[in-house]
XYZ file of C-alpha atoms in Angstrom:
520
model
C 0.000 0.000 0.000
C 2.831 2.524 0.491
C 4.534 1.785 -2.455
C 1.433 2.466 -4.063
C 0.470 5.479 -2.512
C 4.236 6.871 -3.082
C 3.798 6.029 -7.318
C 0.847 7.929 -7.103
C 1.885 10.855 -5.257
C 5.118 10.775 -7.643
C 2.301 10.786 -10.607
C 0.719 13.835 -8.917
C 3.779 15.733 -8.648
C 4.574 15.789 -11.924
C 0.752 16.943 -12.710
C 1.498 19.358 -10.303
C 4.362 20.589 -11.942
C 2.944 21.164 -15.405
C 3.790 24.883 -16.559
C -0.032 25.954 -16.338
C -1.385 24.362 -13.301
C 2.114 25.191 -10.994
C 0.637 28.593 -12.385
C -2.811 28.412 -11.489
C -1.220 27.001 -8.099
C 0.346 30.196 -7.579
C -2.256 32.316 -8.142
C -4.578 30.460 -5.794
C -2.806 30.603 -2.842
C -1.300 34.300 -3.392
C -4.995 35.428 -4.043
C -5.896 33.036 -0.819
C -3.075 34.966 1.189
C -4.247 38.528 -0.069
C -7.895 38.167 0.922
C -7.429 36.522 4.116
C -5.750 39.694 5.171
C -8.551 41.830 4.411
C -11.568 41.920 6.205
C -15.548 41.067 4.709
C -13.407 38.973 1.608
C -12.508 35.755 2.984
C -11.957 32.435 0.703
C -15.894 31.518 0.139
C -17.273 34.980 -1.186
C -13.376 35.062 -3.804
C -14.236 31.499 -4.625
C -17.719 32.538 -5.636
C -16.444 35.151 -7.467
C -13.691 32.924 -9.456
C -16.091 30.049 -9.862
C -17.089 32.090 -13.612
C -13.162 32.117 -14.131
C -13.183 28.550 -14.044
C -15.152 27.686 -17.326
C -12.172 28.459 -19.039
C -9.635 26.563 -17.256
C -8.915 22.997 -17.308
C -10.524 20.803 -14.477
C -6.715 20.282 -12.655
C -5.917 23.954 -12.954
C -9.467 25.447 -12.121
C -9.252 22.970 -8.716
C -6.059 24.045 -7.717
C -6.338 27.225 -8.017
C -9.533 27.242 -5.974
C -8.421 24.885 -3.146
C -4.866 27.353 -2.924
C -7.434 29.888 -2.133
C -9.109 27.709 0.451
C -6.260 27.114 2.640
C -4.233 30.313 1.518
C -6.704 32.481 3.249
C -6.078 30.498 6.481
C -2.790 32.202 6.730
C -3.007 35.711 5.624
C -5.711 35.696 8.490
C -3.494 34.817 11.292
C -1.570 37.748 10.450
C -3.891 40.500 10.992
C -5.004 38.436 14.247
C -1.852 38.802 15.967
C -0.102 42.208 14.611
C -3.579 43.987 14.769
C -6.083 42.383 16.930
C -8.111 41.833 14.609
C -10.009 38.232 13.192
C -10.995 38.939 9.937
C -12.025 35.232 9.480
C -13.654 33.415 12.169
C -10.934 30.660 12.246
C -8.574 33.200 13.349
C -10.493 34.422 16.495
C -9.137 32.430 19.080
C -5.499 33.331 17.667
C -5.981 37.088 19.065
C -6.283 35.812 22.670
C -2.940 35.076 23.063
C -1.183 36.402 19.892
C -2.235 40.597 19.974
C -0.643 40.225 23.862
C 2.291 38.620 22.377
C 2.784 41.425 19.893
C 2.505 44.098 22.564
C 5.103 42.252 24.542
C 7.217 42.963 21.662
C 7.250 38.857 20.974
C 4.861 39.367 17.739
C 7.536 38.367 15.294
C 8.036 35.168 16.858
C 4.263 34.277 17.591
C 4.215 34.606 13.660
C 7.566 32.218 13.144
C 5.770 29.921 15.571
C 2.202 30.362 13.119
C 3.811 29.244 10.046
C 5.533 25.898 11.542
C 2.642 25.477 13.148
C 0.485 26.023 9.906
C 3.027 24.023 7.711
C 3.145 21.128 10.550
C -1.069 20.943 10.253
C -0.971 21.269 6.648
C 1.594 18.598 6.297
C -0.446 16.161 8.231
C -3.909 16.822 6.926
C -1.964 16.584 3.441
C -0.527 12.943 4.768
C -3.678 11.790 5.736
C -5.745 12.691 2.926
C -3.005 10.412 1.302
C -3.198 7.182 2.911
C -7.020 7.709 4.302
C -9.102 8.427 1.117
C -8.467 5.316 -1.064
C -9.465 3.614 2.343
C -12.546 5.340 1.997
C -12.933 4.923 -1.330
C -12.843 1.117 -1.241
C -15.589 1.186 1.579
C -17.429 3.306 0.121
C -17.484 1.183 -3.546
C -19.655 -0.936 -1.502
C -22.140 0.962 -0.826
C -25.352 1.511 -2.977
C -28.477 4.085 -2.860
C -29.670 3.441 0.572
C -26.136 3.929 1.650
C -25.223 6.906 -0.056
C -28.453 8.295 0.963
C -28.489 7.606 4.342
C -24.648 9.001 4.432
C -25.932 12.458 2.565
C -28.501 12.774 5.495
C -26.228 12.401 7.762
C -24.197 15.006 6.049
C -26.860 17.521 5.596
C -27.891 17.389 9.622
C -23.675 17.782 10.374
C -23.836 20.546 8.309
C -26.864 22.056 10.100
C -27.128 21.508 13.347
C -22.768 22.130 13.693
C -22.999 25.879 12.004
C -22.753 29.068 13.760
C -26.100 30.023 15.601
C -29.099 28.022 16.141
C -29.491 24.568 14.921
C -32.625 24.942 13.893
C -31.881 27.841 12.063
C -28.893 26.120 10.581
C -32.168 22.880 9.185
C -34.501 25.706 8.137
C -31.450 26.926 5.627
C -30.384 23.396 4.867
C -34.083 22.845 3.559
C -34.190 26.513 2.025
C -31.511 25.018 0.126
C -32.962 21.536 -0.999
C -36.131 22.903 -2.145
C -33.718 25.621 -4.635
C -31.965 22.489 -5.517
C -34.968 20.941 -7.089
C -36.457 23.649 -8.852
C -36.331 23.231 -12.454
C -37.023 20.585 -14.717
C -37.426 16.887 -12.666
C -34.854 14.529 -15.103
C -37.158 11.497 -14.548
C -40.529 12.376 -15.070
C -39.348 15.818 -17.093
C -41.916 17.792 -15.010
C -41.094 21.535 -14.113
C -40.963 22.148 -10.329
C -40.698 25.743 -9.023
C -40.500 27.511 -11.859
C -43.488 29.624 -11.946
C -44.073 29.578 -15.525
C -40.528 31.031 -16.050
C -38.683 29.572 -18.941
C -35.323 30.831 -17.451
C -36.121 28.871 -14.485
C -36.061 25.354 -16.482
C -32.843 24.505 -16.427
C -32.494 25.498 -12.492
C -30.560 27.637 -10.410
C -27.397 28.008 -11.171
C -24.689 27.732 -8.320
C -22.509 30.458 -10.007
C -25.315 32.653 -9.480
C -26.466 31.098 -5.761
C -22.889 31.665 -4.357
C -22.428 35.170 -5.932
C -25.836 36.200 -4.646
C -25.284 34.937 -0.575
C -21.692 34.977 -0.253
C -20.941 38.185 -2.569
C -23.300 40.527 -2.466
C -25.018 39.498 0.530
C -21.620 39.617 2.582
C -20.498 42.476 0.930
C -23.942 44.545 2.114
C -23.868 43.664 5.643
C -19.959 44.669 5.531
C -20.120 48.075 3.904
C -21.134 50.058 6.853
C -18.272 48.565 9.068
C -15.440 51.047 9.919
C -12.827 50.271 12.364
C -9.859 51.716 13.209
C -6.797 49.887 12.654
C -3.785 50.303 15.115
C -0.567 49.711 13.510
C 1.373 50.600 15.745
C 2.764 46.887 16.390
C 2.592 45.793 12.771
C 6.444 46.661 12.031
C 7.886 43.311 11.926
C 10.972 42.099 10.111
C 12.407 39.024 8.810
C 14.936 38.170 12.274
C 12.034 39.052 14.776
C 10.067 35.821 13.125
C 12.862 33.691 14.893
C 11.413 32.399 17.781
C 13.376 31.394 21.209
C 14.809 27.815 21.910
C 12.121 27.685 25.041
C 9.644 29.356 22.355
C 9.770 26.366 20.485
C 10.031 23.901 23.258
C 6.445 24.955 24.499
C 4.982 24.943 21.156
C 5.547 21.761 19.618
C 3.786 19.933 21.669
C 0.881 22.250 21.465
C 1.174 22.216 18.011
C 1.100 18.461 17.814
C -2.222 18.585 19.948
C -3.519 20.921 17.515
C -2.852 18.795 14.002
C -4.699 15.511 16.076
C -7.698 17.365 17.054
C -7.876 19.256 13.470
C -7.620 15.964 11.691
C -9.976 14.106 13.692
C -12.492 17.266 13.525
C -12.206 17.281 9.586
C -13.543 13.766 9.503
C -16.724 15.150 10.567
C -19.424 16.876 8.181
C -20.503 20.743 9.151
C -17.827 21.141 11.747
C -14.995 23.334 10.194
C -11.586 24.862 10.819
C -13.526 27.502 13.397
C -15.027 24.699 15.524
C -11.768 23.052 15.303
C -9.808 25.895 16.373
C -11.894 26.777 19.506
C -12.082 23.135 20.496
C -8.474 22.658 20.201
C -7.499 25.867 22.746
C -10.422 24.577 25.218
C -8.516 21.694 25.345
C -4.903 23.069 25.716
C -6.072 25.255 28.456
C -7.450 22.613 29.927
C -4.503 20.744 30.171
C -2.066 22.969 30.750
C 0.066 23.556 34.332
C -0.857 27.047 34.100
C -4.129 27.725 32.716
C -4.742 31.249 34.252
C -1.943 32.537 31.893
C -3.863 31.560 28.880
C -4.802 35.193 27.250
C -1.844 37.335 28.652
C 0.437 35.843 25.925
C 1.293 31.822 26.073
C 2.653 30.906 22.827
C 1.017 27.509 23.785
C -2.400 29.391 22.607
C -0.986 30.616 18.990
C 0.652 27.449 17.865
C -2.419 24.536 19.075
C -4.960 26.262 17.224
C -3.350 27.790 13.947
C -1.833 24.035 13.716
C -5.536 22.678 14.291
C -7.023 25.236 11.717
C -4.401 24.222 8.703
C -5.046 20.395 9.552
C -8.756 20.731 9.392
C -8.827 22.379 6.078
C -6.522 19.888 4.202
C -8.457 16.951 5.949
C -12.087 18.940 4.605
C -11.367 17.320 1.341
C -11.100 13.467 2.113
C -15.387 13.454 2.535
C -15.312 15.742 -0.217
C -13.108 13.863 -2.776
C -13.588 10.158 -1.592
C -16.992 10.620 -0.756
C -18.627 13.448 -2.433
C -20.102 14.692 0.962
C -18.797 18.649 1.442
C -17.742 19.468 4.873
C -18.918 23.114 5.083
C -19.509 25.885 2.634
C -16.289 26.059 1.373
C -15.849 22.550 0.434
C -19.571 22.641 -1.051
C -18.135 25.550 -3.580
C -15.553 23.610 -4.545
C -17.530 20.100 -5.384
C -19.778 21.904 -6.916
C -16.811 23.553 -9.651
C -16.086 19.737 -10.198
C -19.846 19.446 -11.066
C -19.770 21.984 -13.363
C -16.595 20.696 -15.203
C -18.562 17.670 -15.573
C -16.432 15.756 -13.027
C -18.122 13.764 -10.029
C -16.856 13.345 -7.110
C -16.990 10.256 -5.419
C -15.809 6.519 -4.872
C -14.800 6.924 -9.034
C -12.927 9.794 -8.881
C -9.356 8.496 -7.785
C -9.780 5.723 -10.534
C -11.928 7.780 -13.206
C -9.641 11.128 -12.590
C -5.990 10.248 -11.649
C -4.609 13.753 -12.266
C -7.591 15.738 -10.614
C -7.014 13.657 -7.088
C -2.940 13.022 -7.017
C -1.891 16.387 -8.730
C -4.273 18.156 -5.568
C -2.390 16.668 -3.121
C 0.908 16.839 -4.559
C 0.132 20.946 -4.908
C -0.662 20.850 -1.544
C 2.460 20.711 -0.643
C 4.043 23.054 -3.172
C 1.227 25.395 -2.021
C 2.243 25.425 1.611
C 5.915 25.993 0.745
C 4.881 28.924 -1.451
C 2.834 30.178 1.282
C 5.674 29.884 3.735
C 8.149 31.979 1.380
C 5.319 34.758 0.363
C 4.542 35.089 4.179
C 7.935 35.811 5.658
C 8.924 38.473 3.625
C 5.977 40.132 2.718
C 4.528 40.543 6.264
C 4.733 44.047 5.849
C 3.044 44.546 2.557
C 0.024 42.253 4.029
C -0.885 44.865 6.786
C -0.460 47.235 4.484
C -3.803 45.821 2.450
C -5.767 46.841 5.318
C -4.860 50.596 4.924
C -7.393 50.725 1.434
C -10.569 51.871 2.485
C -13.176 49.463 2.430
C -15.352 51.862 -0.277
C -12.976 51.228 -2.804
C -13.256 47.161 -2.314
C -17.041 47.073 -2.647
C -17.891 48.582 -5.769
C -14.741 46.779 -7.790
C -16.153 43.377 -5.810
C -19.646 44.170 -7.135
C -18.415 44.746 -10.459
C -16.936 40.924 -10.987
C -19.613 39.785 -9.084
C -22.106 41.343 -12.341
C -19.318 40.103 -14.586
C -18.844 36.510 -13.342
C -22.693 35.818 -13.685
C -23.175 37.101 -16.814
C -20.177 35.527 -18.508
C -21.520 32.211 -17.585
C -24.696 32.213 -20.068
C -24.861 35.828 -21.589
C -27.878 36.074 -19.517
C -29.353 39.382 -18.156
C -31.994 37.122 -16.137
C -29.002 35.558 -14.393
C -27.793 38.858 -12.967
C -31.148 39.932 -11.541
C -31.564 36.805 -10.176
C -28.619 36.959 -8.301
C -29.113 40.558 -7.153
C -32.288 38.732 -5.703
C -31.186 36.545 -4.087
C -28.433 38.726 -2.741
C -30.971 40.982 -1.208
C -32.649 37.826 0.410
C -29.663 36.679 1.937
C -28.564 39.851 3.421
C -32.184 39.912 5.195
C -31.216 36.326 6.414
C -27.912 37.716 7.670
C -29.818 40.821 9.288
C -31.971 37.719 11.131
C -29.007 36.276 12.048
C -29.371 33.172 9.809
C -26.285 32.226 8.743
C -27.010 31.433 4.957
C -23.776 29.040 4.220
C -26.436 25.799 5.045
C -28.299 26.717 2.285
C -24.925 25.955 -0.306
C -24.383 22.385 1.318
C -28.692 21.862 0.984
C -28.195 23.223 -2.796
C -25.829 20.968 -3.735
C -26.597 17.704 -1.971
C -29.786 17.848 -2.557
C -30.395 16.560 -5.638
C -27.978 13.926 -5.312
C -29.721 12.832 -2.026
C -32.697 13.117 -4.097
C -31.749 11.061 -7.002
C -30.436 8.059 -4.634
C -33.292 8.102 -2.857
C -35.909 7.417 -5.429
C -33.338 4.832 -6.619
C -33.653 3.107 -3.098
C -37.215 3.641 -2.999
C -38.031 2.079 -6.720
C -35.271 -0.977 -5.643
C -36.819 -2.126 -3.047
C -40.391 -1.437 -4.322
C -41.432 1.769 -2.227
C -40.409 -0.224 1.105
C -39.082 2.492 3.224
C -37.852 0.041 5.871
C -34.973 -0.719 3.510
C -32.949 1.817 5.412
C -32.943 -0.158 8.360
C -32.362 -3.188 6.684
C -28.723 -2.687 5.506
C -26.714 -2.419 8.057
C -24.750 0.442 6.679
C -27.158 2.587 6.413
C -29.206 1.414 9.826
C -25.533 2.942 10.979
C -25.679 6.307 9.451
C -29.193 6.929 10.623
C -27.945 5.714 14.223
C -25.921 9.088 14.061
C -28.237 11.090 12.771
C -30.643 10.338 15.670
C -27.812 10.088 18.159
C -26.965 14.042 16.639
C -30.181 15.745 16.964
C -30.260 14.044 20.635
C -26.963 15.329 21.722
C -28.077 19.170 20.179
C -31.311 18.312 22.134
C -29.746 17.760 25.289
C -27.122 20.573 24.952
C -30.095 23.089 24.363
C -31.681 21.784 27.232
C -28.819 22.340 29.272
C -27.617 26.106 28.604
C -30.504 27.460 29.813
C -30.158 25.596 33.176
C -26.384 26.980 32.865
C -27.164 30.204 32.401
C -29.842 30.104 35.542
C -27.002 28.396 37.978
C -24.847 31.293 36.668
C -27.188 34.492 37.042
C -28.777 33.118 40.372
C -28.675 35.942 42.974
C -26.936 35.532 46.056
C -29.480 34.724 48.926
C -28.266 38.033 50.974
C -28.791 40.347 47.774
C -32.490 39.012 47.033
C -34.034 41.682 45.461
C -31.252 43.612 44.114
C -29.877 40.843 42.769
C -33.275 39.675 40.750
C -33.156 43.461 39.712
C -29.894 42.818 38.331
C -30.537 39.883 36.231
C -33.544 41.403 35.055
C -32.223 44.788 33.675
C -29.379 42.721 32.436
């Protein structure tokens, strides 16, 4: 098996090395770097807006490109979180706690040093394990049929849900929003139009090009517009020897770092959870075991390294379900299976055997992407904070304009530009209600592949919906759906006792302390 996987990776290399997609490599994860600096960009609304680019490129190069934007984002952000205080991408939130009191201890340089080893050392795992675990999973999963699948997709599309930001049932309420958009159109089988209100443009569907623009662009780019903050630079001058971090520096953090890549990796494995769940969940539990917890926010390198290392693992291990499976972690990953769509490429148990180059020559630019990240990072730390001095009025309007562009170059269609300035409207109210609209990308795009497998279970076994619990596979995945919506149950249940035990008023303060709570 490791010879095996070795020949292949050596195969993927030199896919990876071809002129135009080392190119397309490039410009992936320096665009990735660029607008995870800047604040209201972030990798999914720039991957929305290249997913028009892509028509034009070839399948390798167009996949690249968009995955070095994935992960390249992950480090421009840690950046502004340390030097500036300030998270521009959720990910990067927990990296403030420690690293902006780092930086005014005059230690930022080497909080940054530490970030890239540590982001390198997450990567490289996440990169290894995507190596040897996904033909694993693709040989399992060659077993499995329609009920499977379907039952898998499920469990995929509650992940996704009930794991998002907010309220789970919020997070169900978009995952449907997004499965009944996924059907509208012309039905394949029975060549009936659903949805469409008597539109002919509406035939054919929705596109995703113009879905993604409409939630993650102009939606995103709305609710940002108003947002000024002032940026202190005043620990942002960093050069190349203050990256160098201390022998005892480095003593603390590998461990920490180490922690980090485990609970990243394991977190990845799971649909809906993310490199921000993964992050947080990796600090709670370095505090937790650490000697010295009550340090934890005045400036332990322990708290830069475990979750920037845990962030960079969890986004290169977001595309084993993705590739082997064809089940998208979060938003991000949904984007990018559903660019392999539109090149006509499924992904799946087939695609390591159907698409050689498309699977080895990602991995294998991987890790030519990390190493350019590593090289643009440590010199160009300077130019990176820079980015944030351009006012954000100048980013909006150019944004909008390749947002207009992108749609309309994919069909020459006017209707496909209002449509998305519809549903961009819609999704900033769902913002403004504080529903976080990325559920309805994952419902969008599973959905009619959890819809096709299960009328192909259903007409198998002759409309016997018990079938389900007859394989055992399946009976397995449904297992954990029920066990999740239990556990969210029971968590729900819980805060508000929590929150009760916390705000109770001390018996000698009765009243004043009721008054308290209550004005509070």
């Amino acid at each position: 098996m490791l010879t095996t996987a070795l020949t292949d990776l050596w195969y993927g290399f030199g896919v990876a090395f071809e002129p135009q997609n080392l190119m397309w490599c490039f410009v992936g994860v320096l665009v990735g770097n660029m607008v995870g600096v800047l604040p209201g960009m972030g990798p999914l609304a720039t991957i929305s807006i290249l997913l028009p680019l892509t028509f034009g490129i070839k399948p390798v190069g167009a996949i690249l490109m968009l995955s070095g934007v994935f992960y390249g984002a992950q480090y421009g952000g840690a950046i502004c979180s340390i030097l500036l205080n300030l998270p521009c991408h959720p990910p990067h939130a927990v990296t403030c706690l420690d690293g902006f009191p780092l930086t005014k201890q005059g230690r930022g340089g080497a909080a940054l040093g530490v970030t890239v080893i540590s982001s390198f050392v997450g990567a490289s795992w996440g990169i290894t394990e995507m190596i040897f675990l996904a033909p694993v999973l693709v040989k399992v999963a060659l077993e499995f049929g329609p009920t499977e699948i379907c039952s898998l997709m499920l469990l995929g599309l509650l992940a996704g849900s009930t794991l998002a930001r907010g309220s789970p049932l919020k997070g169900i309420a978009m995952t449907l929003v997004g499965l009944l958009l996924g059907i509208v159109g012309t039905d394949i089988e029975t060549g009936t139009p659903r949805f469409t209100f008597g539109i002919p443009s509406l035939f054919d569907g929705i596109e995703l090009v113009g879905l993604a623009l409409g939630l993650f662009g102009i939606a995103e780019f709305m609710k940002s517009v108003n947002q000024f903050s002032d940026i202190n630079t005043k620990y942002s001058n960093v050069s190349i020897r203050d990256l160098r971090p201390s022998r005892e520096e480095l003593r603390r953090s590998v461990p920490a770092m180490l922690r980090g890549t485990l609970i990243g990796s394991l977190c990845s494995l799971i649909p809906g959870t993310g490199p921000t769940i993964a992050s947080f969940i990796s600090y709670a539990a370095e505090k937790k075991i650490s000697r010295t917890p009550e340090k934890f926010g005045t400036g332990m390198i322990e708290g830069v390294a475990c979750p920037e290392a845990s962030t960079h693992s969890s986004v290169q291990g977001d595309f084993i379900p993705t590739m082997s499976l064809g089940i998208p972690g979060d938003a991000v990953m949904a984007l990018i299976l559903g660019a392999l769509l539109i090149q006509g490429i499924v992904p799946g148990p087939q695609l390591i055997k159907e698409h050689p180059d498309i699977f080895w020559g990602l991995i294998a630019s991987f890790w030519i992407g990390n190493i350019m990240l590593v090289v643009l990072n440590v010199p160009m730390i300077g130019l990176w904070v820079k980015l944030l001095m351009i006012p954000y009025k100048y980013l909006y309007p150019s944004a909008l304009f390749f947002v207009a562009i992108g749609v309309y170059s994919t069909n020459n269609d006017m209707f496909q530009v209002a449509e998305t300035v519809v549903i961009g409207l819609v999704g900033y109210l769902l913002l403004l209600l504080d529903f976080h609209p990325a559920s309805i990308l994952l419902g969008f795009v599973l959905g009619p592949r959890f819809e096709e497998n299960f009328r192909r279970a259903m007409l198998i076994s002759r409309g016997d919906a018990l079938v389900f619990v007859k394989h055992p596979i399946s009976a397995f995945f449904l297992f954990l759906c029920v066990a999740l919506i239990l556990a969210q149950i029971y968590v729900r249940m819980r805060k508000p006792k929590a929150a009760a035990d916390r705000s109770a008023p001390a018996p000698e303060f009765g009243a004043a302390g009721a008054a308290g709570v209550g004005t509070e």
